[in-house]
mmCIF file of C-alpha atoms in Angstrom:
data_model
loop_
_atom_site.group_PDB
_atom_site.id
_atom_site.type_symbol
_atom_site.label_atom_id
_atom_site.label_comp_id
_atom_site.label_asym_id
_atom_site.label_seq_id
_atom_site.Cartn_x
_atom_site.Cartn_y
_atom_site.Cartn_z
ATOM 1 C CA MET A 183 -58.221 6.378 36.401
ATOM 2 C CA ALA A 184 -58.611 3.383 34.593
ATOM 3 C CA ALA A 185 -57.644 5.214 31.401
ATOM 4 C CA SER A 186 -54.721 6.497 32.847
ATOM 5 C CA SER A 187 -53.579 2.835 33.765
ATOM 6 C CA GLN A 188 -54.307 1.731 30.165
ATOM 7 C CA ALA A 189 -52.319 4.634 28.642
ATOM 8 C CA SER A 190 -49.117 4.154 30.893
ATOM 9 C CA GLY A 191 -49.515 0.414 29.912
ATOM 10 C CA SER A 192 -49.654 1.331 26.169
ATOM 11 C CA GLY A 193 -46.628 3.466 26.901
ATOM 12 C CA THR A 194 -44.847 0.861 28.352
ATOM 13 C CA GLY A 195 -45.416 -1.641 25.537
ATOM 14 C CA ALA A 196 -44.588 1.128 22.886
ATOM 15 C CA GLY A 197 -41.293 1.294 25.033
ATOM 16 C CA LYS A 198 -40.528 -2.364 24.867
ATOM 17 C CA THR A 199 -41.290 -2.541 21.202
ATOM 18 C CA GLY A 200 -39.035 0.488 20.534
ATOM 19 C CA ALA A 201 -36.140 -1.239 22.508
ATOM 20 C CA ALA A 202 -36.633 -4.385 20.701
ATOM 21 C CA GLY A 203 -36.537 -2.549 17.338
ATOM 22 C CA THR A 204 -33.175 -0.797 18.545
ATOM 23 C CA ARG A 205 -31.609 -4.019 19.632
ATOM 24 C CA ARG A 206 -32.384 -5.703 16.231
ATOM 25 C CA GLN A 207 -31.173 -2.510 14.261
ATOM 26 C CA ASN A 208 -27.804 -2.829 16.305
ATOM 27 C CA GLU A 209 -27.338 -6.285 15.574
ATOM 28 C CA ALA A 210 -28.115 -5.556 11.934
ATOM 29 C CA ASN A 211 -25.516 -2.901 11.751
ATOM 30 C CA LYS A 212 -22.988 -4.923 13.592
ATOM 31 C CA LYS A 213 -23.544 -7.684 11.227
ATOM 32 C CA LEU A 214 -22.998 -4.975 8.412
ATOM 33 C CA LYS A 215 -19.930 -3.706 9.995
ATOM 34 C CA TYR A 216 -18.326 -7.180 9.463
ATOM 35 C CA VAL A 217 -19.626 -7.560 5.909
ATOM 36 C CA SER A 218 -18.286 -4.145 5.294
ATOM 37 C CA LEU A 219 -14.871 -5.345 6.252
ATOM 38 C CA ALA A 220 -15.005 -8.512 4.531
ATOM 39 C CA VAL A 221 -15.677 -6.411 1.213
ATOM 40 C CA LEU A 222 -12.991 -3.804 2.011
ATOM 41 C CA VAL A 223 -10.223 -6.486 2.649
ATOM 42 C CA VAL A 224 -11.138 -8.270 -0.709
ATOM 43 C CA GLN A 225 -11.404 -5.152 -2.606
ATOM 44 C CA ASN A 226 -8.220 -3.993 -1.206
ATOM 45 C CA ALA A 227 -6.175 -7.268 -1.749
ATOM 46 C CA SER A 228 -7.583 -8.293 -4.972
ATOM 47 C CA LEU A 229 -6.820 -5.125 -6.972
ATOM 48 C CA ILE A 230 -3.283 -5.366 -6.101
ATOM 49 C CA LEU A 231 -3.059 -9.105 -6.784
ATOM 50 C CA SER A 232 -5.020 -9.269 -10.196
ATOM 51 C CA ILE A 233 -3.204 -6.229 -11.563
ATOM 52 C CA ARG A 234 0.423 -8.261 -10.387
ATOM 53 C CA TYR A 235 -1.068 -11.476 -11.884
ATOM 54 C CA ALA A 236 -1.972 -9.838 -15.208
ATOM 55 C CA ARG A 237 1.151 -8.032 -15.709
ATOM 56 C CA THR A 238 3.155 -10.915 -14.853
ATOM 57 C CA LEU A 239 1.466 -13.787 -17.439
ATOM 58 C CA PRO A 240 3.727 -14.820 -20.153
ATOM 59 C CA GLY A 241 3.236 -13.224 -23.449
ATOM 60 C CA GLU A 242 2.768 -9.813 -24.423
ATOM 61 C CA ARG A 243 0.933 -7.387 -22.049
ATOM 62 C CA PHE A 244 -2.388 -4.995 -22.409
ATOM 63 C CA PHE A 245 -1.528 -1.410 -22.510
ATOM 64 C CA ALA A 246 -1.735 0.087 -18.807
ATOM 65 C CA THR A 247 -2.809 3.528 -20.267
ATOM 66 C CA THR A 248 -5.984 2.103 -22.132
ATOM 67 C CA ALA A 249 -6.925 0.315 -18.835
ATOM 68 C CA VAL A 250 -6.790 3.609 -17.090
ATOM 69 C CA VAL A 251 -8.816 5.155 -19.644
ATOM 70 C CA MET A 252 -11.298 2.496 -19.525
ATOM 71 C CA ALA A 253 -11.811 2.530 -15.646
ATOM 72 C CA GLU A 254 -12.269 6.711 -15.678
ATOM 73 C CA LEU A 255 -14.973 6.162 -18.714
ATOM 74 C CA LEU A 256 -16.978 3.362 -16.625
ATOM 75 C CA LYS A 257 -16.617 5.486 -13.528
ATOM 76 C CA VAL A 258 -18.055 8.457 -15.252
ATOM 77 C CA ALA A 259 -20.756 6.395 -16.888
ATOM 78 C CA THR A 260 -21.917 5.031 -13.208
ATOM 79 C CA CYS A 261 -21.859 8.546 -11.439
ATOM 80 C CA LEU A 262 -23.924 9.602 -14.382
ATOM 81 C CA LEU A 263 -26.642 6.657 -14.090
ATOM 82 C CA LEU A 264 -26.568 7.490 -10.064
ATOM 83 C CA ILE A 265 -27.502 11.114 -10.821
ATOM 84 C CA LEU A 266 -30.155 10.307 -13.297
ATOM 85 C CA LEU A 267 -31.694 7.717 -10.584
ATOM 86 C CA GLN A 268 -31.414 10.419 -7.930
ATOM 87 C CA LYS A 269 -33.489 12.859 -10.492
ATOM 88 C CA ARG A 270 -35.560 9.537 -10.892
ATOM 89 C CA GLY A 271 -35.350 9.529 -14.459
ATOM 90 C CA ASN A 272 -36.213 13.019 -15.454
ATOM 91 C CA LEU A 273 -34.068 13.656 -18.294
ATOM 92 C CA LYS A 274 -34.747 17.660 -18.656
ATOM 93 C CA GLU A 275 -33.470 17.914 -14.791
ATOM 94 C CA PHE A 276 -30.578 15.660 -15.390
ATOM 95 C CA LEU A 277 -29.159 17.546 -18.212
ATOM 96 C CA VAL A 278 -29.896 20.748 -16.572
ATOM 97 C CA LEU A 279 -27.876 19.755 -13.949
ATOM 98 C CA LEU A 280 -24.918 18.701 -15.719
ATOM 99 C CA TYR A 281 -24.938 21.872 -18.074
ATOM 100 C CA GLU A 282 -25.046 24.281 -14.858
ATOM 101 C CA SER A 283 -22.789 22.361 -12.867
ATOM 102 C CA ILE A 284 -19.795 21.937 -15.740
ATOM 103 C CA PHE A 285 -20.283 24.684 -17.698
ATOM 104 C CA ILE A 286 -22.326 27.539 -16.145
ATOM 105 C CA GLN A 287 -19.791 26.929 -12.992
ATOM 106 C CA TYR A 288 -16.914 26.390 -15.096
ATOM 107 C CA SER A 289 -14.580 27.802 -12.545
ATOM 108 C CA ASP A 290 -15.210 24.936 -10.300
ATOM 109 C CA THR A 291 -14.901 22.550 -12.883
ATOM 110 C CA LEU A 292 -11.421 24.140 -13.818
ATOM 111 C CA LYS A 293 -10.210 23.754 -10.473
ATOM 112 C CA LEU A 294 -10.553 19.952 -10.590
ATOM 113 C CA SER A 295 -8.200 19.692 -13.640
ATOM 114 C CA VAL A 296 -5.330 19.552 -11.023
ATOM 115 C CA PRO A 297 -6.542 16.658 -9.125
ATOM 116 C CA SER A 298 -7.288 14.811 -12.282
ATOM 117 C CA LEU A 299 -3.824 15.395 -13.694
ATOM 118 C CA ILE A 300 -2.161 14.013 -10.566
ATOM 119 C CA TYR A 301 -4.777 11.055 -10.117
ATOM 120 C CA THR A 302 -4.196 9.940 -13.779
ATOM 121 C CA LEU A 303 -0.616 9.922 -13.321
ATOM 122 C CA GLN A 304 -1.258 8.224 -10.107
ATOM 123 C CA ASN A 305 -3.142 5.354 -11.702
ATOM 124 C CA ASN A 306 -0.524 4.899 -14.663
ATOM 125 C CA LEU A 307 2.114 4.636 -11.736
ATOM 126 C CA GLN A 308 0.638 2.075 -9.931
ATOM 127 C CA TYR A 309 0.479 -0.243 -12.752
ATOM 128 C CA VAL A 310 4.292 0.598 -13.545
ATOM 129 C CA ALA A 311 4.932 -0.176 -9.646
ATOM 130 C CA ILE A 312 3.041 -3.322 -9.319
ATOM 131 C CA SER A 313 4.567 -4.559 -12.688
ATOM 132 C CA ASN A 314 8.167 -4.245 -11.212
ATOM 133 C CA LEU A 315 7.271 -4.980 -7.542
ATOM 134 C CA PRO A 316 6.193 -8.252 -5.544
ATOM 135 C CA ALA A 317 2.603 -7.491 -4.466
ATOM 136 C CA ALA A 318 3.270 -7.893 -0.772
ATOM 137 C CA THR A 319 6.116 -5.264 -1.091
ATOM 138 C CA PHE A 320 3.978 -2.919 -3.108
ATOM 139 C CA GLN A 321 0.737 -3.247 -0.523
ATOM 140 C CA VAL A 322 3.442 -2.556 2.630
ATOM 141 C CA THR A 323 5.242 0.188 0.625
ATOM 142 C CA TYR A 324 1.946 2.104 -0.775
ATOM 143 C CA GLN A 325 0.710 2.639 2.971
ATOM 144 C CA LEU A 326 3.417 5.636 2.668
ATOM 145 C CA LYS A 327 0.254 7.441 1.255
ATOM 146 C CA ILE A 328 -0.923 7.808 4.776
ATOM 147 C CA LEU A 329 2.262 9.556 5.973
ATOM 148 C CA THR A 330 2.300 11.821 2.702
ATOM 149 C CA THR A 331 -1.476 12.574 3.197
ATOM 150 C CA ALA A 332 -0.806 13.670 6.881
ATOM 151 C CA VAL A 333 1.979 15.796 6.133
ATOM 152 C CA PHE A 334 0.166 17.587 3.478
ATOM 153 C CA SER A 335 -2.962 17.889 5.726
ATOM 154 C CA VAL A 336 -1.033 19.418 8.050
ATOM 155 C CA LEU A 337 0.578 21.722 5.785
ATOM 156 C CA MET A 338 -2.386 22.610 3.743
ATOM 157 C CA LEU A 339 -5.482 22.399 5.778
ATOM 158 C CA ARG A 340 -3.721 23.291 9.274
ATOM 159 C CA LYS A 341 -5.120 19.808 10.859
ATOM 160 C CA SER A 342 -3.545 18.596 14.086
ATOM 161 C CA LEU A 343 -2.386 15.042 14.712
ATOM 162 C CA SER A 344 -2.749 13.498 17.866
ATOM 163 C CA ARG A 345 0.495 12.418 19.642
ATOM 164 C CA LEU A 346 -0.547 8.694 18.838
ATOM 165 C CA GLN A 347 -0.950 9.288 15.231
ATOM 166 C CA TRP A 348 2.630 10.951 14.957
ATOM 167 C CA ILE A 349 3.949 7.956 16.686
ATOM 168 C CA SER A 350 2.118 5.693 14.240
ATOM 169 C CA LEU A 351 3.297 7.637 11.485
ATOM 170 C CA LEU A 352 7.000 6.961 12.643
ATOM 171 C CA LEU A 353 6.396 3.489 12.923
ATOM 172 C CA LEU A 354 4.871 3.360 9.476
ATOM 173 C CA PHE A 355 7.919 5.054 7.911
ATOM 174 C CA THR A 356 10.331 2.631 10.075
ATOM 175 C CA GLY A 357 8.185 -0.531 8.716
ATOM 176 C CA VAL A 358 8.543 0.470 5.082
ATOM 177 C CA ALA A 359 12.194 1.437 5.482
ATOM 178 C CA ILE A 360 12.872 -2.452 6.992
ATOM 179 C CA VAL A 361 10.876 -4.054 4.122
ATOM 180 C CA GLN A 362 13.003 -2.093 1.531
ATOM 181 C CA VAL A 363 16.163 -2.832 3.093
ATOM 182 C CA GLU A 364 15.110 -6.685 2.901
ATOM 183 C CA GLN A 365 13.944 -6.328 -0.199
ATOM 184 C CA GLU A 366 17.301 -4.569 -1.413
ATOM 185 C CA GLY A 367 19.145 -7.956 -0.638
ATOM 186 C CA GLY A 368 17.248 -10.020 -2.937
ATOM 187 C CA ARG A 369 16.751 -7.366 -5.753
ATOM 188 C CA LYS A 370 19.877 -8.526 -7.601
ATOM 189 C CA GLU A 371 18.608 -11.899 -7.771
ATOM 190 C CA ALA A 372 15.183 -11.280 -8.759
ATOM 191 C CA SER A 373 16.120 -9.158 -11.614
ATOM 192 C CA VAL A 374 18.763 -11.928 -12.948
ATOM 193 C CA GLU A 375 15.666 -14.522 -12.705
ATOM 194 C CA ASN A 376 13.266 -12.119 -14.551
ATOM 195 C CA GLY A 377 14.821 -9.291 -16.686
ATOM 196 C CA SER A 378 11.682 -7.868 -17.426
ATOM 197 C CA GLN A 379 11.277 -6.523 -13.984
ATOM 198 C CA ASN A 380 13.067 -3.370 -12.534
ATOM 199 C CA TYR A 381 12.986 -3.011 -8.947
ATOM 200 C CA ALA A 382 14.286 0.694 -8.676
ATOM 201 C CA LYS A 383 11.651 1.610 -11.393
ATOM 202 C CA GLY A 384 8.789 0.113 -9.340
ATOM 203 C CA LEU A 385 9.942 1.894 -6.338
ATOM 204 C CA ALA A 386 10.373 4.969 -7.463
ATOM 205 C CA ALA A 387 6.790 4.646 -9.194
ATOM 206 C CA VAL A 388 5.454 4.016 -5.808
ATOM 207 C CA VAL A 389 7.179 6.516 -3.990
ATOM 208 C CA VAL A 390 5.868 9.107 -6.366
ATOM 209 C CA SER A 391 2.687 7.725 -6.325
ATOM 210 C CA CYS A 392 2.335 8.198 -2.750
ATOM 211 C CA LEU A 393 3.303 11.727 -2.849
ATOM 212 C CA SER A 394 0.758 12.590 -5.727
ATOM 213 C CA SER A 395 -1.884 10.904 -3.417
ATOM 214 C CA GLY A 396 -1.339 12.583 -0.496
ATOM 215 C CA PHE A 397 -1.195 16.208 -2.279
ATOM 216 C CA ALA A 398 -4.333 15.238 -4.634
ATOM 217 C CA GLY A 399 -6.530 13.952 -1.865
ATOM 218 C CA VAL A 400 -5.787 16.964 0.444
ATOM 219 C CA TYR A 401 -6.131 19.298 -2.588
ATOM 220 C CA PHE A 402 -9.378 18.031 -3.508
ATOM 221 C CA GLU A 403 -10.768 18.173 -0.066
ATOM 222 C CA LYS A 404 -9.602 21.906 0.009
ATOM 223 C CA ILE A 405 -11.572 22.628 -2.899
ATOM 224 C CA LEU A 406 -14.647 20.787 -1.367
ATOM 225 C CA LYS A 407 -14.787 22.612 1.554
ATOM 226 C CA GLY A 408 -17.911 24.879 1.670
ATOM 227 C CA SER A 409 -19.213 23.132 -1.826
ATOM 228 C CA SER A 410 -22.599 22.487 -2.207
ATOM 229 C CA ALA A 411 -22.242 20.330 -5.369
ATOM 230 C CA SER A 412 -22.747 16.465 -4.824
ATOM 231 C CA VAL A 413 -19.717 14.063 -4.586
ATOM 232 C CA TRP A 414 -21.218 12.208 -7.254
ATOM 233 C CA MET A 415 -21.051 15.305 -9.781
ATOM 234 C CA ARG A 416 -17.502 16.189 -8.614
ATOM 235 C CA ASN A 417 -16.431 12.759 -9.735
ATOM 236 C CA ILE A 418 -17.746 13.459 -13.112
ATOM 237 C CA GLN A 419 -15.868 16.709 -13.471
ATOM 238 C CA LEU A 420 -12.874 14.647 -12.321
ATOM 239 C CA GLY A 421 -13.720 12.123 -14.816
ATOM 240 C CA ILE A 422 -14.036 14.426 -17.684
ATOM 241 C CA PHE A 423 -10.182 15.609 -17.100
ATOM 242 C CA GLY A 424 -9.079 11.951 -16.075
ATOM 243 C CA GLY A 425 -10.546 10.584 -19.487
ATOM 244 C CA ALA A 426 -8.962 13.393 -21.837
ATOM 245 C CA LEU A 427 -5.690 13.370 -19.784
ATOM 246 C CA GLY A 428 -5.586 9.298 -19.758
ATOM 247 C CA LEU A 429 -6.230 9.695 -23.524
ATOM 248 C CA LEU A 430 -3.018 12.267 -23.917
ATOM 249 C CA GLY A 431 -1.085 10.046 -21.961
ATOM 250 C CA MET A 432 -1.874 6.763 -23.949
ATOM 251 C CA TRP A 433 -1.000 8.717 -26.885
ATOM 252 C CA TRP A 434 1.974 10.023 -25.904
ATOM 253 C CA ASN A 435 3.457 6.748 -24.157
ATOM 254 C CA ASP A 436 1.749 3.947 -26.470
ATOM 255 C CA GLY A 437 0.366 5.623 -29.372
ATOM 256 C CA ALA A 438 1.861 4.018 -32.039
ATOM 257 C CA ALA A 439 1.459 0.594 -30.706
ATOM 258 C CA VAL A 440 -2.459 1.256 -29.994
ATOM 259 C CA GLY A 441 -2.743 2.255 -33.607
ATOM 260 C CA GLU A 442 -1.064 -0.897 -34.644
ATOM 261 C CA LYS A 443 -2.550 -3.315 -32.153
ATOM 262 C CA GLY A 444 -5.607 -1.839 -31.242
ATOM 263 C CA PHE A 445 -6.864 0.164 -28.063
ATOM 264 C CA PHE A 446 -8.324 -3.328 -26.611
ATOM 265 C CA PHE A 447 -5.172 -5.454 -27.279
ATOM 266 C CA GLY A 448 -4.512 -8.073 -24.897
ATOM 267 C CA TYR A 449 -7.917 -7.724 -22.931
ATOM 268 C CA THR A 450 -8.502 -10.942 -21.355
ATOM 269 C CA PRO A 451 -11.615 -11.535 -18.924
ATOM 270 C CA LEU A 452 -8.965 -11.430 -15.997
ATOM 271 C CA VAL A 453 -7.919 -7.721 -17.802
ATOM 272 C CA TRP A 454 -11.302 -6.909 -17.826
ATOM 273 C CA GLY A 455 -11.821 -8.003 -14.285
ATOM 274 C CA VAL A 456 -8.926 -5.340 -13.118
ATOM 275 C CA ILE A 457 -10.452 -2.660 -14.843
ATOM 276 C CA PHE A 458 -13.682 -3.460 -13.245
ATOM 277 C CA ASN A 459 -12.443 -3.722 -10.012
ATOM 278 C CA GLN A 460 -10.515 -0.946 -10.383
ATOM 279 C CA ALA A 461 -13.378 1.303 -11.614
ATOM 280 C CA PHE A 462 -16.396 0.153 -9.298
ATOM 281 C CA GLY A 463 -14.233 -1.350 -6.443
ATOM 282 C CA GLY A 464 -14.254 2.332 -4.812
ATOM 283 C CA LEU A 465 -18.050 2.795 -5.480
ATOM 284 C CA LEU A 466 -18.633 -0.466 -3.576
ATOM 285 C CA VAL A 467 -16.566 0.525 -0.858
ATOM 286 C CA ALA A 468 -18.089 3.910 -0.597
ATOM 287 C CA VAL A 469 -21.651 2.022 -0.081
ATOM 288 C CA VAL A 470 -20.711 -0.288 2.402
ATOM 289 C CA VAL A 471 -18.010 1.578 4.389
ATOM 290 C CA LYS A 472 -21.320 3.840 6.054
ATOM 291 C CA TYR A 473 -21.510 0.699 8.116
ATOM 292 C CA ALA A 474 -17.975 0.430 9.407
ATOM 293 C CA ASP A 475 -16.437 2.810 11.790
ATOM 294 C CA ASN A 476 -12.607 4.195 11.309
ATOM 295 C CA ILE A 477 -10.897 1.358 13.381
ATOM 296 C CA LEU A 478 -12.533 -1.403 11.184
ATOM 297 C CA LYS A 479 -11.213 0.344 8.337
ATOM 298 C CA GLY A 480 -7.584 0.255 9.555
ATOM 299 C CA PHE A 481 -8.135 -3.642 10.304
ATOM 300 C CA ALA A 482 -9.427 -3.961 6.821
ATOM 301 C CA THR A 483 -6.329 -2.344 5.360
ATOM 302 C CA SER A 484 -3.973 -3.999 7.646
ATOM 303 C CA PHE A 485 -5.749 -7.172 7.094
ATOM 304 C CA SER A 486 -5.621 -6.888 3.374
ATOM 305 C CA ILE A 487 -1.622 -6.697 3.591
ATOM 306 C CA VAL A 488 -1.639 -10.044 5.396
ATOM 307 C CA VAL A 489 -4.090 -11.681 2.529
ATOM 308 C CA SER A 490 -1.756 -10.046 -0.196
ATOM 309 C CA THR A 491 1.530 -11.499 1.141
ATOM 310 C CA VAL A 492 0.204 -14.836 1.910
ATOM 311 C CA THR A 493 -1.381 -15.032 -1.349
ATOM 312 C CA SER A 494 1.666 -13.684 -2.894
ATOM 313 C CA VAL A 495 3.528 -16.944 -1.456
ATOM 314 C CA TYR A 496 1.349 -19.248 -3.144
ATOM 315 C CA LEU A 497 0.785 -17.459 -6.562
ATOM 316 C CA PHE A 498 4.111 -15.606 -6.864
ATOM 317 C CA GLY A 499 6.629 -17.764 -4.904
ATOM 318 C CA PHE A 500 7.244 -14.682 -2.586
ATOM 319 C CA HIS A 501 9.588 -15.130 0.038
ATOM 320 C CA VAL A 502 8.505 -14.113 3.586
ATOM 321 C CA ASP A 503 11.571 -13.830 5.950
ATOM 322 C CA LEU A 504 12.109 -12.330 9.439
ATOM 323 C CA LEU A 505 12.941 -8.774 8.198
ATOM 324 C CA PHE A 506 9.789 -8.394 5.978
ATOM 325 C CA ALA A 507 7.499 -9.849 8.369
ATOM 326 C CA LEU A 508 8.859 -7.301 11.245
ATOM 327 C CA GLY A 509 8.604 -4.441 8.751
ATOM 328 C CA ALA A 510 4.909 -5.569 7.612
ATOM 329 C CA GLY A 511 4.207 -6.042 11.157
ATOM 330 C CA LEU A 512 5.188 -2.505 12.272
ATOM 331 C CA VAL A 513 3.194 -1.102 9.064
ATOM 332 C CA ILE A 514 -0.041 -3.004 10.019
ATOM 333 C CA GLY A 515 0.343 -1.699 13.609
ATOM 334 C CA ALA A 516 0.668 1.520 12.609
ATOM 335 C CA VAL A 517 -2.254 1.958 10.124
ATOM 336 C CA TYR A 518 -4.533 0.381 12.960
ATOM 337 C CA MET A 519 -3.118 2.717 15.715
ATOM 338 C CA TYR A 520 -3.361 5.855 13.124
ATOM 339 C CA SER A 521 -7.303 4.868 12.752
ATOM 340 C CA LEU A 522 -7.687 5.024 16.532
ATOM 341 C CA PRO A 523 -9.802 7.993 17.531
ATOM 342 C CA LYS A 524 -7.873 10.736 19.477
ATOM 343 C CA GLY A 525 -7.741 10.022 23.478
ATOM 344 C CA ALA A 526 -9.002 6.488 22.863
ATOM 345 C CA SER A 527 -5.487 4.595 22.383
ATOM 346 C CA GLY A 528 -5.916 2.435 25.542
ATOM 347 C CA LEU A 529 -9.153 0.811 25.058
ATOM 348 C CA PRO A 530 -10.217 -2.340 23.146
ATOM 349 C CA PRO A 531 -11.719 -2.026 19.792
ATOM 350 C CA GLY A 532 -15.108 -3.012 21.162
ATOM 351 C CA LEU A 533 -15.362 0.036 23.632
ATOM 352 C CA LEU A 534 -13.878 2.627 20.983
ATOM 353 C CA PRO A 535 -16.489 5.104 19.904
ATOM 354 C CA SER A 536 -17.035 5.288 16.076
ATOM 355 C CA SER A 537 -15.494 8.171 14.400
ATOM 356 C CA PRO A 538 -16.074 9.672 10.861
ATOM 357 C CA SER A 539 -14.893 8.267 7.810
ATOM 358 C CA SER A 540 -11.482 9.408 6.978
ATOM 359 C CA SER A 541 -9.705 8.216 3.946
ATOM 360 C CA PRO A 542 -6.820 9.745 1.668
ATOM 361 C CA SER A 543 -7.793 8.115 -1.602
ATOM 362 C CA SER A 544 -8.276 4.785 -4.426
ATOM 363 C CA SER A 545 -7.375 2.477 -7.226
ATOM 364 C CA ALA A 546 -7.918 2.268 -7.556
ATOM 365 C CA GLY A 547 -8.108 3.100 -7.552
ATOM 366 C CA ALA A 548 -9.375 3.374 -6.406
ATOM 367 C CA VAL A 549 -9.955 1.527 -3.733
ATOM 368 C CA SER A 550 -8.900 3.864 -2.488
ATOM 369 C CA SER A 551 -6.545 5.120 -2.619
ATOM 370 C CA ARG A 552 -9.449 5.715 -0.729
ATOM 371 C CA VAL A 553 -6.216 10.221 6.845
ATOM 372 C CA ARG A 554 -8.435 13.081 6.920
ATOM 373 C CA ASN A 555 -9.626 13.713 10.615
ATOM 374 C CA GLN A 556 -12.881 15.390 9.535
ATOM 375 C CA MET A 557 -14.733 16.014 6.191
ATOM 376 C CA PRO A 558 -15.633 19.793 5.011
ATOM 377 C CA VAL A 559 -19.076 21.169 5.408
ATOM 378 C CA GLY A 560 -21.213 19.601 2.682
ATOM 379 C CA VAL A 561 -19.195 16.859 1.840
ATOM 380 C CA ASP A 562 -20.547 13.077 2.270
ATOM 381 C CA SER A 563 -17.718 11.327 4.411
ATOM 382 C CA GLU A 564 -18.999 7.959 3.584
ATOM 383 C CA THR A 565 -18.396 8.263 -0.069
ATOM 384 C CA ASP A 566 -14.801 9.621 0.569
ATOM 385 C CA PRO A 567 -13.393 6.479 -0.279
ATOM 386 C CA PHE A 568 -13.738 6.527 -4.049
ATOM 387 C CA LEU A 569 -12.892 10.374 -4.680
ATOM 388 C CA ALA A 570 -9.145 9.296 -5.160
ATOM 389 C CA LYS A 571 -8.320 6.734 -7.409
ATOM 390 C CA LYS A 572 -6.418 4.031 -4.936
ATOM 391 C CA PRO A 573 -9.062 1.849 -4.128
ATOM 392 C CA THR A 574 -8.019 2.231 -0.110
ATOM 393 C CA LYS A 575 -8.985 3.270 2.889
ATOM 394 C CA GLU A 576 -5.437 4.339 2.650
ATOM 395 C CA LYS A 577 -6.760 5.414 -2.132
ATOM 396 C CA GLY A 578 -11.994 5.946 -4.945
ATOM 397 C CA CYS A 579 -14.765 7.273 -8.550
#
C-alpha cells in the first residue's frame, strides 16, 4: 500500500515537472515567434530600402547583373556547406550525394532550369523596378505576387481558396490600383526632377516580376511534389542554372562595360550588404520562420510595408498622401486576411490556430519572395521561404 502511494506521489511529481517543462517551452516558443516577426520585418524592409538607396546614390552605379550572379554563388556555397555539415564532414558521402543528385538524376536537374531561368529574370527585374520606383510604391505593388501565385496555384495545382482569401485578393488588387493612380499624379514631376528614373519602366518591371514569381513558385512546388531530394540540394540545382544564366545575362546586357571596368566595379560596403542580404536573407528567414505561424508572417509582411514607407519619407523625401495611405492600408489588410486559416476569420490572432508555412517566394530574394495552402509530401515547409528569390513571405536560396 505504501509502495503504491509512493508510486502515485512519484507520478504526480513527474506530471508537475512535465507540465512546468511544457509551460517553459511554450513561453520560449512565444518569445521566438516575436523574434521571428522582427527578423522577417527587418529582412523584408531592409533589402528593398538598401537596394533603393544604393541605386540612387550619386556617381556611377554597380552592375545589377553582377550582383545577381554573386548572390547566386553565395547561396550555392552556403547550401553546399549545409549539406556537408549534414554529412558530418564526410567528404566522400558529400561528393557521392552531389554526383547522384545532379548528374545521375539529370532529368530532375534539367527540370529546374525553367524556374531557375524565371528566378534569374525576376531578380534582375527587381533591381530595375527598385531603381525606378519609390521603395514604398515598390513594396506595395510587389504584393501582387500573392495574387499571381494564388491564380497559378488554382490553375496548375487545382488548389481551392476560401471566400475570405478571394475577398483579400480583390482588396489587394484594389489597393495596388489606388496606389498606382495616386503615383500617376506625381509621375511627371518626379521624372522632371530625376531624369535617370523611369516610372513606366519600373512599373512594367515589377508587374512582370510578380507574374514570374507566381508562376515559378507554383512550377517549383509542382516539381517538388513527391520528391525525396532535400531543399538544400534543390537550391544547389537551381543555383547552378541561376549562376550560368546570370552570367549569360551579364554578358548580354553589360558584357562590354564589365570587361572594361571589372566585375566588382562600384562595389562598396553598402553594395556588399545588399548582396549578402539577398543571398542569406532567405536562409535566415527559413531558419527562424519555423517559430512563427502563418498569421505572424502576414503581420511581418504588412508591417514591413509600413517600415518601408516611413523610412522612405526620411531617406528619400517620399510624400504620403491620403490616396497612398488608403491603398497601402488595403494591401496591408489584404495580406493579413489572406494569411488567416480557413474558417478562423472571426477570431482574434491569439486564438487562431497555427497553420503550416505557405509562401510563394524571395529576394530576394530573396526573402522571399519567400500563398501555398499546403506543402507537398517530402518538402520541408519551414524552409520554403527561401526557395524562391524574393526575399518575402510574400518571395528564398
